[in-house]
XYZ file of C-alpha atoms in Angstrom:
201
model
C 37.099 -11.549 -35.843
C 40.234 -10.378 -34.201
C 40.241 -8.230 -31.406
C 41.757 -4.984 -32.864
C 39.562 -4.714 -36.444
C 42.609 -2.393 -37.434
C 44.967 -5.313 -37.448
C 42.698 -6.595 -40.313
C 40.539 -4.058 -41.242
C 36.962 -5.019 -43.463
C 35.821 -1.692 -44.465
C 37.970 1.050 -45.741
C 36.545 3.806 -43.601
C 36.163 5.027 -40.016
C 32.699 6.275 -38.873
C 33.203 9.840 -37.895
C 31.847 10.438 -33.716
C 32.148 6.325 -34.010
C 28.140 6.663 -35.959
C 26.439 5.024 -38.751
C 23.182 5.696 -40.596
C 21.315 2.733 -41.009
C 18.685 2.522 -44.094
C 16.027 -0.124 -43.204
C 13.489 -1.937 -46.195
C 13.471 1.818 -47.910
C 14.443 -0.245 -51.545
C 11.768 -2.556 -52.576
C 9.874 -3.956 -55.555
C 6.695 -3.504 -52.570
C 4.745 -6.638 -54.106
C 4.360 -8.084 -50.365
C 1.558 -8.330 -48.029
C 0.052 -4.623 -46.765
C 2.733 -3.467 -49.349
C 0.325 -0.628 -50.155
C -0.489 0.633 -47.042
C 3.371 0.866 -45.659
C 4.519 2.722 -48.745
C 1.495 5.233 -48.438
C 3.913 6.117 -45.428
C 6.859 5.289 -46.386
C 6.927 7.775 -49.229
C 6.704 10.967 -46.725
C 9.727 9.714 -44.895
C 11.931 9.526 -47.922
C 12.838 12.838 -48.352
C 13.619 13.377 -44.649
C 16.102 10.218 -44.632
C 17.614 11.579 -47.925
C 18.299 14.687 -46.100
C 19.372 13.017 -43.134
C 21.531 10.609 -45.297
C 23.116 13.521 -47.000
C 24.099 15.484 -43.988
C 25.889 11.979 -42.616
C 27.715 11.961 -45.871
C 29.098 15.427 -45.735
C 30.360 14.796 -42.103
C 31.602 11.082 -43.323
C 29.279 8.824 -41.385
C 29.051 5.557 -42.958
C 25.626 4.665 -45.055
C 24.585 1.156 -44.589
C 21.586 0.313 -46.107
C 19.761 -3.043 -44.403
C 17.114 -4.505 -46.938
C 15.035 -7.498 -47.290
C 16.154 -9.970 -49.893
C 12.319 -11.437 -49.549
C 13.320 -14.824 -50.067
C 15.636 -13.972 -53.427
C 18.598 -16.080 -52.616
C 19.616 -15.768 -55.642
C 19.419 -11.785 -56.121
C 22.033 -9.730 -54.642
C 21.898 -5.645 -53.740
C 22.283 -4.361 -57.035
C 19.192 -6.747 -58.568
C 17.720 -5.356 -55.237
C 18.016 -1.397 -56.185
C 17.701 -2.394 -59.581
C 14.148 -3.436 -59.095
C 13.287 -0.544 -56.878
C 13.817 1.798 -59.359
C 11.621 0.239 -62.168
C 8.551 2.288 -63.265
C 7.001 5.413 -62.317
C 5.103 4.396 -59.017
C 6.419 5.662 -55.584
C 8.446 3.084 -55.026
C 10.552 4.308 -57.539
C 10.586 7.823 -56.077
C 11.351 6.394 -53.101
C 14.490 4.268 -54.823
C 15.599 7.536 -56.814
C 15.672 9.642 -53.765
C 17.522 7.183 -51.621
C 19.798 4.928 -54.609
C 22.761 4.522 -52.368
C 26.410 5.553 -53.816
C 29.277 3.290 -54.499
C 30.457 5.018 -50.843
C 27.630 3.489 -48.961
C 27.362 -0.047 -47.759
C 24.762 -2.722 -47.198
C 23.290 -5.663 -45.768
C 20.903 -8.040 -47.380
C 18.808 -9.467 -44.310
C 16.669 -12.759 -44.276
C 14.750 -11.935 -41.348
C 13.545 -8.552 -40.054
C 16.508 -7.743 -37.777
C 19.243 -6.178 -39.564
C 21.472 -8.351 -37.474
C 20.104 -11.827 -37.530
C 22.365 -13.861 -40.138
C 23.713 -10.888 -41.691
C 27.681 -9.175 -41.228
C 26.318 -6.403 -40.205
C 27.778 -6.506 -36.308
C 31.115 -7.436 -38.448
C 30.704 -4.439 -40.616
C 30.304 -1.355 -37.697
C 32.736 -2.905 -35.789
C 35.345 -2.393 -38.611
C 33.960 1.069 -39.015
C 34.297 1.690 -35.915
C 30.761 2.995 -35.311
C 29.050 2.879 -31.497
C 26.226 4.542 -32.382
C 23.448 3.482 -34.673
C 21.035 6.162 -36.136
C 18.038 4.124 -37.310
C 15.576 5.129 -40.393
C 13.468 3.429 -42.404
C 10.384 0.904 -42.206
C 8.673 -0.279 -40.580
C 9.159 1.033 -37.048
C 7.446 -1.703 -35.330
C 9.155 -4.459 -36.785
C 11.762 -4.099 -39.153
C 13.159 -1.208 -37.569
C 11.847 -2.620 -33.811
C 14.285 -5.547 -33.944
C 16.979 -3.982 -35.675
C 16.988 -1.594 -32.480
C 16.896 -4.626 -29.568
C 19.573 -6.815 -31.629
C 21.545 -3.248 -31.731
C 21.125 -2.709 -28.345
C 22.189 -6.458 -27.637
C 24.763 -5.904 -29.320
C 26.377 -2.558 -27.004
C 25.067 -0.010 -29.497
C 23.889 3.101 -28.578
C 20.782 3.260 -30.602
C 18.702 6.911 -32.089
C 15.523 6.701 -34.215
C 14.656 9.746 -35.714
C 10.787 10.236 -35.208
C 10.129 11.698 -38.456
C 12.207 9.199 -40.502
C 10.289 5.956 -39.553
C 7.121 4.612 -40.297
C 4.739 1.898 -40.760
C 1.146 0.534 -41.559
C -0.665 3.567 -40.009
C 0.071 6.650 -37.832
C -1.442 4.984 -34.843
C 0.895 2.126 -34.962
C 4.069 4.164 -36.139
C 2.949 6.254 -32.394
C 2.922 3.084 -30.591
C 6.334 2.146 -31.809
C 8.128 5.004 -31.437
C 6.591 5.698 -27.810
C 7.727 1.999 -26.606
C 11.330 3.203 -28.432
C 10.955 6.216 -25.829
C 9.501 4.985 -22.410
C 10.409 1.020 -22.834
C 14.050 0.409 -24.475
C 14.919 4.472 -23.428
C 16.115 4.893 -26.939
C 16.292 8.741 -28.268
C 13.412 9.701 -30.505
C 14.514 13.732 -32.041
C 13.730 14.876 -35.331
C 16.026 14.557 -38.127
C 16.706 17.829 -38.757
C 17.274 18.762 -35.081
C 19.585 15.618 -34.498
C 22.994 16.731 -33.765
C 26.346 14.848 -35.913
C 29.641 14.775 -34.718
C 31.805 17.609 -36.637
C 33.739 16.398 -40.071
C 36.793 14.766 -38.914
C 40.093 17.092 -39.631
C 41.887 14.559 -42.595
């Protein structure tokens, strides 16, 4: 990667305040182990991402959406969203609230760290983002390790406490308290989170 991304610019846009909204594992077929139990919690948090998503948009902060591939080497994102929004269950919900636009970008991820074999370092350093604003499931894993390799990386790092979850309230607690008093990564609520304004064009 050269030095100066703007010399040979990836991505066609700038993050506005240098911040992106990452989506984490919020798409999904959920035919996996414990499936059941995370989207029993990941269906409350849907709404509150889709709100948060929407007031990123409106301000122009990038959308990148991280997502499993589950071991489909074969599938791409659009097979991935595709198959999220089959049927009437809550996954589908889920996919119809949060079906990315062709303005948003994304990741397909082998592992659970958004980072880990992915472009995704590649991709916010040719938006230009330093900050990472981190939603999705499941806060202690998916959503865990996205947040260290971030923080590895020289991001600053938020998790908004009402747009993560996991298996159970108990663990989703644990998570985002060693988010808080371990890594000293900020925890608000979504709706109290503050953007940078719209850039001026």
């Amino acid at each position: 990667m050269p030095e100066d991304p703007d010399r040979a610019p990836l991505a066609e846009d700038r993050a506005a305040g240098e911040t992106a909204l990452l989506v984490i594992d919020m798409l999904s077929s959920w035919d996996f182990d414990d499936a059941d139990a995370l989207l029993a919690h990941a269906l409350p948090i849907a709404p509150r991402i889709a709100a948060l998503r929407a007031r990123c948009r409106a301000v122009r902060i990038p959308v990148v959406y991280a997502n499993d591939n589950h071991g489909r080497w074969r599938s791409d994102f659009r097979q991935v969203v595709a198959a999220a929004l089959e049927g009437d269950g809550d996954g589908a919900r889920i996919a119809k609230q949060l079906s990315p636009d062709g303005h948003d970008y994304f990741v397909l991820k082998p592992k659970h760290s958004g980072f880990h074999a992915t472009p995704l370092d590649l991709l916010l350093r040719h938006l230009g983002a330093r900050t990472l604003i981190l939603t999705g499931v499941s806060s202690d894993q998916c959503v865990l390790y996205t947040a260290a390799a971030a923080r590895m990386h020289d991001y600053r790092v938020i998790v908004p406490r009402d747009a993560v979850a996991t298996q159970s309230p108990r663990r989703n607690e644990l998570a985002l308290r060693h988010f808080d008093e371990v890594m000293g990564i900020e925890t608000p609520l979504s709706e109290r989170l503050e953007l940078p304004p719209r850039p001026v064009p």
